[in-house]
XYZ file of C-alpha atoms in Angstrom:
667
model
C -33.885 52.085 19.531
C -34.427 48.332 19.099
C -31.855 46.057 20.657
C -30.219 43.682 18.086
C -31.091 40.027 18.517
C -28.371 37.761 19.878
C -27.199 34.491 18.307
C -29.065 32.498 20.954
C -32.308 34.347 20.181
C -31.880 33.659 16.454
C -31.261 29.961 17.197
C -34.323 29.805 19.458
C -36.497 31.463 16.825
C -35.266 29.024 14.170
C -35.896 26.074 16.499
C -39.494 27.197 17.162
C -40.082 27.645 13.426
C -38.736 24.158 12.628
C -40.816 22.619 15.422
C -43.927 24.300 14.015
C -43.157 22.874 10.564
C -42.698 19.394 12.063
C -45.990 19.523 13.954
C -47.774 20.940 10.915
C -46.679 17.907 8.925
C -48.883 15.599 11.070
C -52.297 17.192 10.274
C -51.231 17.549 6.651
C -50.681 13.777 6.415
C -54.028 13.116 8.143
C -55.745 15.420 5.680
C -54.239 13.552 2.712
C -55.245 10.276 4.326
C -58.866 11.419 4.613
C -59.136 12.807 1.073
C -57.205 10.285 -1.038
C -56.496 6.553 -1.202
C -52.790 6.622 -2.169
C -51.506 7.885 1.258
C -52.390 4.492 2.829
C -49.604 2.708 0.929
C -47.297 5.646 1.617
C -48.096 5.487 5.322
C -47.494 1.730 5.513
C -44.081 2.148 3.877
C -42.834 4.183 6.854
C -41.756 7.190 4.771
C -44.024 9.754 6.532
C -42.907 8.523 9.981
C -39.250 8.885 9.032
C -39.943 12.315 7.522
C -41.606 13.493 10.745
C -38.747 12.164 12.890
C -36.173 13.979 10.740
C -38.099 17.253 10.974
C -38.538 16.861 14.731
C -34.854 16.106 15.236
C -33.912 19.208 13.253
C -36.153 21.323 15.477
C -34.395 19.940 18.571
C -30.983 20.846 17.174
C -29.683 17.274 16.991
C -30.290 15.401 13.752
C -28.816 12.354 12.124
C -26.453 12.958 9.157
C -25.733 16.609 10.013
C -23.526 17.097 6.922
C -26.689 17.037 4.702
C -29.514 19.557 4.921
C -32.882 18.456 6.284
C -34.908 19.203 3.183
C -32.379 17.342 1.022
C -32.870 14.218 3.136
C -36.653 14.546 3.164
C -36.865 15.130 -0.584
C -34.508 12.228 -1.346
C -36.479 9.912 0.954
C -39.844 10.615 -0.623
C -38.402 10.602 -4.138
C -37.005 7.135 -3.413
C -40.490 6.060 -2.291
C -42.040 7.458 -5.480
C -39.667 5.357 -7.566
C -40.145 2.264 -5.384
C -43.936 2.557 -5.559
C -43.845 1.659 -9.235
C -42.836 -1.941 -8.458
C -44.003 -4.284 -5.717
C -40.454 -5.704 -5.369
C -38.885 -2.261 -4.970
C -41.677 -1.295 -2.587
C -40.893 -4.131 -0.180
C -37.179 -3.396 -0.444
C -37.974 0.192 0.539
C -40.109 -0.959 3.489
C -37.357 -3.330 4.668
C -34.885 -0.444 4.700
C -37.175 2.307 5.984
C -38.235 0.860 9.346
C -34.700 -0.031 10.529
C -33.643 3.463 9.466
C -36.560 4.869 11.478
C -35.443 2.964 14.575
C -31.797 4.033 14.246
C -32.792 7.655 13.658
C -34.878 7.673 16.835
C -31.973 6.169 18.794
C -29.578 8.839 17.596
C -31.888 11.838 17.956
C -33.870 11.199 21.147
C -32.245 10.441 24.483
C -35.399 8.829 25.939
C -35.091 6.050 23.368
C -31.291 5.922 23.189
C -30.635 5.319 26.899
C -32.572 2.046 27.298
C -31.270 0.779 23.943
C -27.643 1.399 24.965
C -28.259 -0.199 28.358
C -29.709 -3.306 26.729
C -26.879 -3.541 24.213
C -24.218 -3.205 26.927
C -25.738 -6.136 28.781
C -25.682 -8.252 25.610
C -22.274 -7.239 24.221
C -19.767 -6.984 27.036
C -16.794 -5.860 24.908
C -18.653 -3.089 23.096
C -19.161 0.372 24.588
C -22.016 2.629 23.439
C -21.405 6.319 24.082
C -24.005 8.677 22.636
C -24.033 7.799 18.916
C -20.602 6.144 19.005
C -20.008 2.397 19.118
C -16.540 1.459 20.405
C -14.854 -1.921 20.170
C -11.504 -2.818 21.744
C -9.361 -5.966 22.065
C -10.084 -6.857 18.470
C -8.603 -10.116 17.177
C -5.776 -9.771 14.696
C -6.269 -10.484 11.013
C -3.765 -13.193 10.095
C -2.705 -12.933 6.463
C -2.084 -16.441 5.165
C -2.534 -16.040 1.406
C 0.393 -15.321 -0.927
C 2.357 -13.652 1.891
C 2.291 -14.065 5.663
C 1.653 -11.338 8.180
C -0.549 -9.736 10.813
C -2.982 -6.816 10.677
C -3.899 -5.367 14.070
C -6.385 -2.630 14.984
C -6.217 -1.861 18.697
C -9.452 0.114 18.827
C -12.362 0.861 16.511
C -14.996 3.559 16.984
C -18.006 4.024 14.727
C -20.026 7.240 14.791
C -23.426 6.398 13.355
C -24.754 9.951 13.129
C -22.100 11.187 10.700
C -21.122 7.762 9.259
C -17.496 7.895 10.375
C -15.223 4.990 11.302
C -12.028 5.683 13.265
C -9.298 3.065 13.651
C -6.901 3.628 16.554
C -3.461 2.051 16.697
C -3.124 0.291 13.333
C -0.128 -2.067 13.097
C 0.777 -4.240 10.104
C 3.626 -6.706 9.650
C 4.067 -8.548 6.333
C 6.731 -11.098 5.464
C 7.516 -10.340 1.817
C 10.184 -13.017 1.418
C 12.607 -15.067 3.477
C 14.933 -12.078 3.876
C 12.576 -9.101 3.659
C 9.752 -7.817 5.842
C 7.533 -4.721 5.776
C 6.172 -3.090 8.949
C 3.575 -0.282 9.050
C 2.301 1.752 12.005
C -0.178 4.618 12.193
C -1.927 6.058 15.222
C -5.218 7.089 13.631
C -7.184 6.503 10.455
C -10.543 8.191 9.795
C -12.938 6.759 7.214
C -15.754 9.176 6.378
C -18.136 6.969 4.436
C -18.880 8.226 0.911
C -16.643 11.261 1.477
C -12.961 10.510 2.056
C -10.366 8.483 3.943
C -7.878 10.399 6.088
C -4.733 8.655 7.319
C -2.342 10.198 9.824
C 1.437 9.954 9.837
C 2.374 6.485 8.583
C 5.700 4.954 9.616
C 6.983 2.154 7.383
C 10.056 -0.010 7.901
C 11.662 -2.312 5.350
C 13.596 -4.872 7.343
C 16.041 -7.473 6.132
C 18.088 -10.173 7.790
C 17.436 -12.490 10.705
C 18.048 -9.888 13.421
C 15.690 -7.263 12.002
C 12.750 -9.417 10.924
C 9.972 -10.334 13.343
C 8.521 -13.099 11.158
C 11.825 -14.277 9.679
C 11.646 -17.811 11.103
C 8.158 -18.595 9.798
C 7.543 -21.114 7.071
C 6.254 -19.826 3.757
C 2.875 -21.607 3.931
C 0.921 -20.783 7.096
C -2.566 -21.551 5.824
C -4.622 -24.467 7.093
C -6.580 -26.212 4.367
C -8.862 -27.991 6.846
C -11.788 -26.247 8.449
C -10.474 -24.125 11.271
C -12.518 -22.200 13.846
C -13.150 -18.549 13.137
C -10.856 -17.345 15.918
C -7.541 -18.939 16.814
C -5.026 -18.321 19.585
C -1.270 -18.876 19.833
C -0.760 -19.296 16.081
C 2.820 -19.151 14.704
C 2.364 -15.540 13.594
C 1.042 -14.475 17.001
C 3.909 -16.245 18.750
C 6.425 -14.541 16.462
C 4.871 -11.147 17.150
C 4.928 -11.764 20.903
C 8.411 -13.321 21.068
C 10.109 -9.947 21.519
C 8.341 -9.564 24.853
C 9.908 -12.763 26.181
C 13.379 -11.772 25.027
C 13.245 -8.230 26.360
C 11.556 -8.596 29.734
C 14.611 -7.166 31.514
C 14.501 -3.899 29.585
C 13.097 -0.784 31.204
C 9.906 0.439 29.510
C 10.353 3.631 27.502
C 7.681 5.450 29.467
C 9.366 4.598 32.785
C 12.746 5.660 31.417
C 11.392 9.010 30.250
C 9.496 9.936 33.402
C 11.841 8.459 36.024
C 9.272 5.855 37.127
C 6.360 8.312 37.326
C 3.111 7.795 35.482
C 2.377 10.347 32.762
C -0.453 12.722 33.551
C -3.719 11.831 31.867
C -4.716 14.781 29.677
C -7.858 13.120 28.290
C -11.314 14.660 28.324
C -12.470 12.449 31.203
C -12.057 15.212 33.767
C -14.138 17.674 31.775
C -16.850 15.153 31.004
C -17.124 14.211 34.700
C -18.737 17.608 35.335
C -21.654 16.823 33.025
C -24.568 15.755 35.208
C -27.069 14.956 32.493
C -25.482 11.556 31.837
C -27.019 8.527 33.454
C -24.771 6.256 35.590
C -24.575 3.732 32.754
C -23.573 6.449 30.268
C -20.939 7.813 32.652
C -19.513 4.325 33.185
C -19.404 3.612 29.454
C -17.766 6.966 28.701
C -15.179 6.371 31.426
C -14.260 2.986 29.987
C -14.181 4.468 26.500
C -11.860 7.343 27.456
C -9.653 5.028 29.509
C -9.245 2.598 26.609
C -8.356 5.365 24.126
C -5.931 6.883 26.626
C -4.280 3.492 27.102
C -3.857 3.040 23.353
C -2.305 6.493 23.038
C 0.061 6.049 25.993
C 1.356 2.657 24.885
C 1.765 3.663 21.243
C 5.373 3.131 20.172
C 5.080 6.152 17.890
C 4.265 8.449 20.798
C 6.924 6.887 23.013
C 9.550 7.327 20.294
C 8.504 10.955 19.892
C 9.013 11.536 23.614
C 12.442 9.861 23.533
C 13.502 11.892 20.486
C 12.424 15.165 22.103
C 14.256 14.294 25.309
C 17.491 13.375 23.508
C 17.280 16.371 21.179
C 17.462 18.751 24.119
C 21.151 17.934 24.551
C 21.946 18.142 20.830
C 23.880 20.963 19.218
C 21.405 23.753 18.468
C 23.934 26.081 16.822
C 26.546 25.884 14.149
C 26.432 24.638 10.541
C 25.360 21.120 11.575
C 22.529 22.272 13.849
C 19.208 20.429 13.435
C 15.888 22.257 13.488
C 13.887 19.998 15.801
C 10.844 22.265 15.467
C 10.450 21.073 11.871
C 7.842 18.299 11.685
C 9.683 16.612 8.811
C 12.887 16.381 10.824
C 11.022 15.028 13.847
C 9.241 12.376 11.775
C 12.536 11.231 10.245
C 14.136 10.878 13.689
C 11.095 9.044 15.085
C 11.038 6.639 12.136
C 14.711 5.854 12.672
C 14.024 5.146 16.349
C 11.114 2.840 15.446
C 13.125 0.793 12.962
C 14.533 -1.615 15.557
C 11.164 -2.087 17.278
C 9.023 -5.188 16.605
C 6.815 -5.050 13.533
C 3.590 -5.679 15.501
C 4.300 -4.594 19.104
C 0.735 -5.020 20.406
C -0.347 -8.332 18.919
C -3.424 -9.848 20.640
C -3.665 -13.530 21.549
C -6.473 -14.213 19.053
C -6.568 -14.002 15.287
C -8.848 -14.523 12.314
C -7.330 -16.014 9.175
C -7.982 -14.471 5.784
C -8.592 -17.883 4.240
C -11.171 -18.635 6.917
C -13.054 -15.442 6.061
C -12.893 -16.292 2.371
C -14.540 -19.648 3.047
C -17.460 -18.079 4.949
C -19.262 -17.168 1.748
C -21.788 -19.831 0.789
C -21.440 -21.626 -2.561
C -24.790 -20.208 -3.658
C -23.601 -16.631 -3.080
C -20.343 -17.331 -4.914
C -22.243 -18.742 -7.908
C -24.560 -15.738 -7.859
C -21.654 -13.258 -7.925
C -19.901 -15.307 -10.570
C -22.937 -15.164 -12.844
C -23.471 -11.442 -12.262
C -19.996 -9.830 -12.150
C -21.606 -6.535 -13.095
C -22.838 -6.238 -9.490
C -19.250 -6.251 -8.233
C -18.273 -3.436 -10.610
C -21.466 -1.577 -9.709
C -20.418 -1.779 -6.049
C -16.728 -0.952 -6.492
C -17.301 1.992 -8.845
C -18.964 4.384 -6.330
C -16.877 3.079 -3.419
C -13.627 3.928 -5.201
C -14.900 7.286 -6.488
C -16.365 8.555 -3.205
C -13.385 7.502 -1.063
C -10.296 9.471 -2.091
C -7.381 8.822 0.236
C -5.528 11.640 1.986
C -2.352 10.648 3.850
C -0.564 13.239 5.980
C 2.823 11.598 5.434
C 4.551 8.280 4.840
C 7.976 7.970 6.445
C 9.822 4.794 5.427
C 13.182 3.619 6.743
C 15.736 1.035 5.698
C 18.841 -0.125 7.523
C 22.219 0.759 6.053
C 23.602 -2.530 7.365
C 21.066 -4.434 5.281
C 21.987 -2.399 2.158
C 25.636 -3.105 2.935
C 24.922 -6.827 3.170
C 23.098 -6.811 -0.180
C 25.964 -4.935 -1.904
C 28.555 -7.322 -0.496
C 26.518 -10.349 -1.585
C 25.400 -9.186 -5.036
C 28.097 -6.715 -6.187
C 31.467 -6.848 -4.438
C 31.642 -10.543 -3.495
C 35.366 -11.512 -3.304
C 36.711 -9.151 -5.957
C 38.288 -6.860 -3.343
C 40.787 -9.559 -2.333
C 42.773 -9.109 -5.556
C 42.405 -5.339 -6.051
C 43.533 -2.711 -3.581
C 41.621 0.029 -5.432
C 38.396 -1.942 -5.225
C 39.061 -2.749 -1.572
C 39.479 0.960 -0.784
C 36.242 1.786 -2.594
C 34.433 -0.982 -0.707
C 35.669 0.376 2.630
C 34.644 3.902 1.642
C 31.132 2.843 0.584
C 30.481 0.603 3.585
C 31.673 3.230 6.065
C 28.914 5.535 4.804
C 26.276 2.819 5.078
C 27.162 1.126 8.381
C 25.391 2.246 11.609
C 23.011 4.453 9.623
C 19.361 4.306 8.658
C 18.022 5.873 5.485
C 14.605 7.493 5.764
C 12.414 8.438 2.799
C 9.598 10.836 3.654
C 6.614 11.563 1.408
C 4.328 14.401 2.532
C 0.805 15.466 1.545
C -0.216 12.333 -0.331
C -3.464 12.169 -2.290
C -4.699 9.059 -3.999
C -7.763 8.127 -6.012
C -8.677 4.820 -7.628
C -11.317 4.211 -10.276
C -12.964 0.876 -11.045
C -14.811 1.274 -14.359
C -18.328 -0.017 -14.861
C -17.522 -0.871 -18.476
C -14.960 -3.628 -18.845
C -13.423 -2.005 -21.909
C -11.561 0.420 -19.629
C -8.703 -0.294 -17.227
C -8.677 0.038 -13.459
C -6.699 3.194 -12.677
C -5.005 4.471 -9.534
C -3.489 7.955 -9.303
C -1.101 9.127 -6.599
C 0.304 12.613 -5.960
C 3.068 13.486 -3.495
C 3.540 17.058 -2.333
C 7.125 16.640 -1.096
C 9.792 13.916 -1.091
C 12.750 14.051 1.330
C 15.528 11.546 2.049
C 17.475 11.649 5.332
C 20.513 9.729 6.536
C 20.153 9.215 10.265
C 22.362 7.911 13.058
C 19.830 6.650 15.627
C 22.418 6.012 18.317
C 23.565 9.650 18.229
C 20.266 11.344 17.227
C 21.922 12.851 14.181
C 20.375 13.190 10.760
C 21.272 14.852 7.502
C 19.121 15.611 4.494
C 20.737 13.926 1.511
C 18.085 14.449 -1.188
C 14.866 16.379 -1.783
C 12.453 16.565 -4.706
C 9.777 19.105 -5.506
C 7.136 16.368 -5.503
C 6.139 13.288 -7.438
C 3.155 11.573 -9.021
C 2.379 8.076 -10.216
C -0.354 6.300 -12.156
C -1.129 2.583 -12.371
C -3.329 0.938 -15.024
C -4.584 -2.611 -14.497
C -6.794 -4.671 -16.861
C -10.389 -5.029 -15.663
C -10.509 -8.763 -16.337
C -8.256 -9.351 -13.303
C -11.178 -8.564 -10.975
C -12.722 -11.521 -9.123
C -15.426 -13.414 -11.048
C -14.255 -11.892 -14.346
C -12.376 -14.916 -15.672
C -14.685 -15.068 -18.680
C -13.045 -11.865 -19.930
C -9.523 -13.316 -19.899
C -7.911 -13.336 -23.336
C -7.943 -16.815 -24.889
C -4.930 -18.991 -24.282
C -2.453 -18.441 -27.129
C -2.291 -21.208 -29.721
C 0.562 -22.190 -31.983
C -1.024 -20.166 -34.746
C -1.040 -17.060 -32.520
C 2.641 -17.562 -31.730
C 3.538 -17.901 -35.413
C 1.550 -14.745 -36.216
C 3.389 -12.745 -33.549
C 6.728 -14.067 -34.814
C 5.852 -12.958 -38.350
C 4.951 -9.504 -37.021
C 8.481 -9.235 -35.601
C 10.030 -10.090 -38.972
C 7.787 -7.662 -40.863
C 8.145 -4.754 -38.386
C 9.353 -1.463 -39.877
C 12.211 0.097 -37.936
C 13.726 -0.548 -34.531
C 10.887 0.897 -32.374
C 8.235 -1.213 -34.104
C 10.471 -4.263 -33.990
C 11.012 -3.887 -30.261
C 7.260 -3.469 -29.642
C 6.517 -6.567 -31.719
C 9.133 -8.534 -29.757
C 7.464 -7.505 -26.492
C 4.078 -8.685 -27.765
C 5.632 -11.967 -28.905
C 7.221 -12.476 -25.479
C 3.881 -11.882 -23.722
C 2.203 -14.362 -26.076
C 4.830 -17.051 -25.515
C 4.645 -16.671 -21.722
C 0.830 -16.196 -21.612
C 1.073 -12.837 -19.858
C -0.728 -9.539 -19.658
C 0.790 -6.315 -18.388
C 0.238 -3.621 -15.807
C 1.340 -0.134 -16.823
C 3.137 2.012 -14.266
C 4.020 5.651 -14.854
C 6.018 7.672 -12.304
C 7.341 11.228 -12.464
C 9.541 13.261 -10.131
C 9.019 17.006 -10.120
C 12.084 19.208 -10.335
C 14.018 21.063 -8.968
C 15.913 18.450 -6.978
C 18.547 18.991 -4.308
C 21.181 16.356 -3.495
C 23.789 16.463 -0.773
C 27.384 16.010 -1.926
C 27.708 12.884 0.239
C 25.066 10.908 -1.656
C 26.469 11.947 -5.031
C 29.974 10.918 -3.967
C 28.496 7.605 -2.803
C 26.844 7.033 -6.197
C 30.027 7.994 -8.039
C 32.112 5.615 -5.916
C 29.600 2.808 -6.490
C 29.650 3.389 -10.262
C 33.448 3.389 -10.223
C 33.493 0.146 -8.225
C 31.066 -1.596 -10.615
C 33.191 -0.550 -13.576
C 36.307 -2.038 -11.978
C 34.395 -5.237 -11.170
C 33.272 -5.541 -14.795
C 36.883 -5.350 -15.946
C 37.945 -7.840 -13.271
C 35.378 -10.314 -14.606
C 36.873 -10.248 -18.109
C 39.339 -13.146 -18.593
C 42.940 -12.277 -19.343
C 44.070 -12.834 -22.904
C 47.463 -14.116 -21.765
C 45.781 -16.736 -19.647
C 44.271 -18.386 -22.709
C 46.111 -20.870 -24.878
C 48.365 -19.175 -27.515
C 49.290 -21.042 -30.700
C 51.875 -18.693 -32.172
C 53.748 -15.440 -31.993
C 50.925 -13.571 -33.685
C 48.316 -14.708 -31.157
C 50.734 -14.037 -28.292
C 51.382 -10.440 -29.443
C 47.644 -9.857 -29.829
C 47.092 -11.069 -26.242
C 49.829 -8.730 -24.959
C 48.220 -5.744 -26.690
C 44.788 -6.698 -25.257
C 46.156 -6.924 -21.724
C 47.934 -3.605 -22.125
C 44.638 -1.978 -23.172
C 42.880 -3.468 -20.143
C 45.648 -2.203 -17.903
C 45.375 1.261 -19.352
C 41.591 1.196 -18.791
C 42.060 0.212 -15.164
C 44.645 2.925 -14.650
C 42.278 5.448 -16.257
C 39.342 4.495 -14.034
C 41.521 4.311 -10.919
C 43.559 7.454 -11.589
C 41.440 9.938 -13.504
C 38.146 9.278 -11.664
C 39.535 10.535 -8.359
C 38.021 12.576 -5.528
C 38.888 15.902 -7.164
C 37.154 14.936 -10.383
C 34.137 13.668 -8.446
C 33.880 16.919 -6.446
C 33.986 18.916 -9.679
C 31.278 16.844 -11.312
C 29.154 16.941 -8.155
C 29.208 20.725 -8.133
C 28.105 20.903 -11.754
C 25.297 18.371 -11.298
C 23.995 20.042 -8.131
C 23.828 23.466 -9.745
C 21.979 22.077 -12.763
C 19.414 20.154 -10.708
C 18.720 22.976 -8.262
C 17.713 25.286 -11.116
C 15.962 22.717 -13.322
C 12.226 22.829 -13.974
C 9.751 20.256 -15.226
C 9.283 16.526 -14.660
C 11.632 13.599 -14.861
C 9.955 10.224 -15.085
C 9.572 6.781 -16.540
C 6.681 4.728 -17.854
C 6.957 0.963 -18.139
C 5.041 -2.289 -17.883
C 5.007 -5.071 -15.305
C 4.214 -8.553 -16.682
C 1.419 -10.539 -14.989
C 1.166 -14.265 -15.636
C -2.353 -15.414 -16.551
C -1.790 -19.051 -15.616
C -2.861 -18.419 -11.998
C -6.104 -16.705 -13.045
C -6.932 -19.481 -15.501
C -6.363 -22.089 -12.774
C -8.792 -20.454 -10.313
C -11.430 -19.720 -12.939
C -14.833 -21.083 -12.006
C -17.195 -22.637 -14.546
C -20.061 -20.410 -15.636
């Protein structure tokens, strides 16, 4: 009885067969070269050499672009040559691309060529590590945003795998100053960009900070750009100093890692120990791999996300694990909410380097000739953005965003309550009740399983579209000092769509609608007068307003998927806030008795008006009590928990065209 072949035997047989096909390709090319004249031009183009290298790499079991089959690559390559051979310009473009591709393919597939190339590159580029087919770069300068808003964009490490066309960003940190009293901070440990396939983002932690004590860049001036010619890299800029200032103020604090481990260094669980046993690596390769693994391990250990996770796990061990208020710390959503609350008080960019590159400096690198060329051929920009947007859908594991309750309390006191509570005991009690729920708490919104896709049309008659889908939406109220959190709201999911006019793309100013004239304004005004019915009248008024202000619009559509679950605390908070705003509205109304009265008739009318206002206040203060709120909360919760369908809104956001007309370049 014949013994069945093993997997290794099948692989060996396939390898021998592929090697035979590769070696058979050489005499076949020589035969064509001897019999015909056309193979000479084909041979000079480099296509047969690249075909042979691809076949030989497949026979060795290590081939570039492993996600595509060998025969697909070979067929596509020679089909591209057949098309390029019809034009001398396309032919030389093909030759210019083929030989560099041949060199890179040999580097990736054959160790005898790769080792001296890596050794030479390491001697030239000291800060770049070459490990197998991976290029690693650390200590990258920060990208200083100095355009409409100020901020920093930091990538602590970048690895590029050339064989499968994958870019991995390690330790991404972003801090953006939105206004003088608002700042946005983003952190994510890992982002994977698979070119022409997808973009995968890990767990993103976002923090909306307000006030002087929360903002990292709060003391910066609004305009941080330098109009004069600056060097490409700068050090000790105002943004870098602001990002590093927390280190000077907190030097006496014990590091989180030391606090967690009692002064002991965490054990390195990287792959360095396993890779040390591989003896086939040359000393240079082993040294590069060691530096590479050490740098990645350092980024992971010093990540504030990981450190906050360790602190949360340590503190959760002493929390109440039983009872009605017990927290399931094994749930990833709960853990992310607690970690985000812990990260809220951390600096926006905790690992800012001492060098930066300004966005305006990069914008000025393009030569005037290239700018004129792109301006005259805007179709090339759309031709580039169309496949990039289509072949790069974005998948985000989760976005967990937090906001401080103290900041919300400050905004309510400034914009809503003001000093009205001094004259009303009912309003003062409501204010105390609302602020007690907000103070010392962080509110965390968590969006899970996010998928996004943008589309830049090739034809300018269509809008730029962006679609976003959320698998789950959860809101937590957390007490970071006590490691307590409570789910206050949850939706079945959500989706959003954004539509933007195509003429807002760069170098598309020639497509802007003409500036409205007086005749256009009169025509729009006549349309309002001649509109039939309220809906048409309102639409005509909106068009007239856009014409008068020289605006276009961006359409935004958002939907929340039901059922929805709300905790009774958040509904009581909303009810109390609505009650407080109603009382404030009545407090704003002037008293009729306080106005000048000219007779008995006017005086009696003022008395009746004040009596009605008093009755209204008594109704709001007396009837809308806690018992009534609890009853209404129960009814609303039962309805929402059993509801099905979508609940959403679609509206427009005006965009002023004056800025785009000002930056328009002459044709």
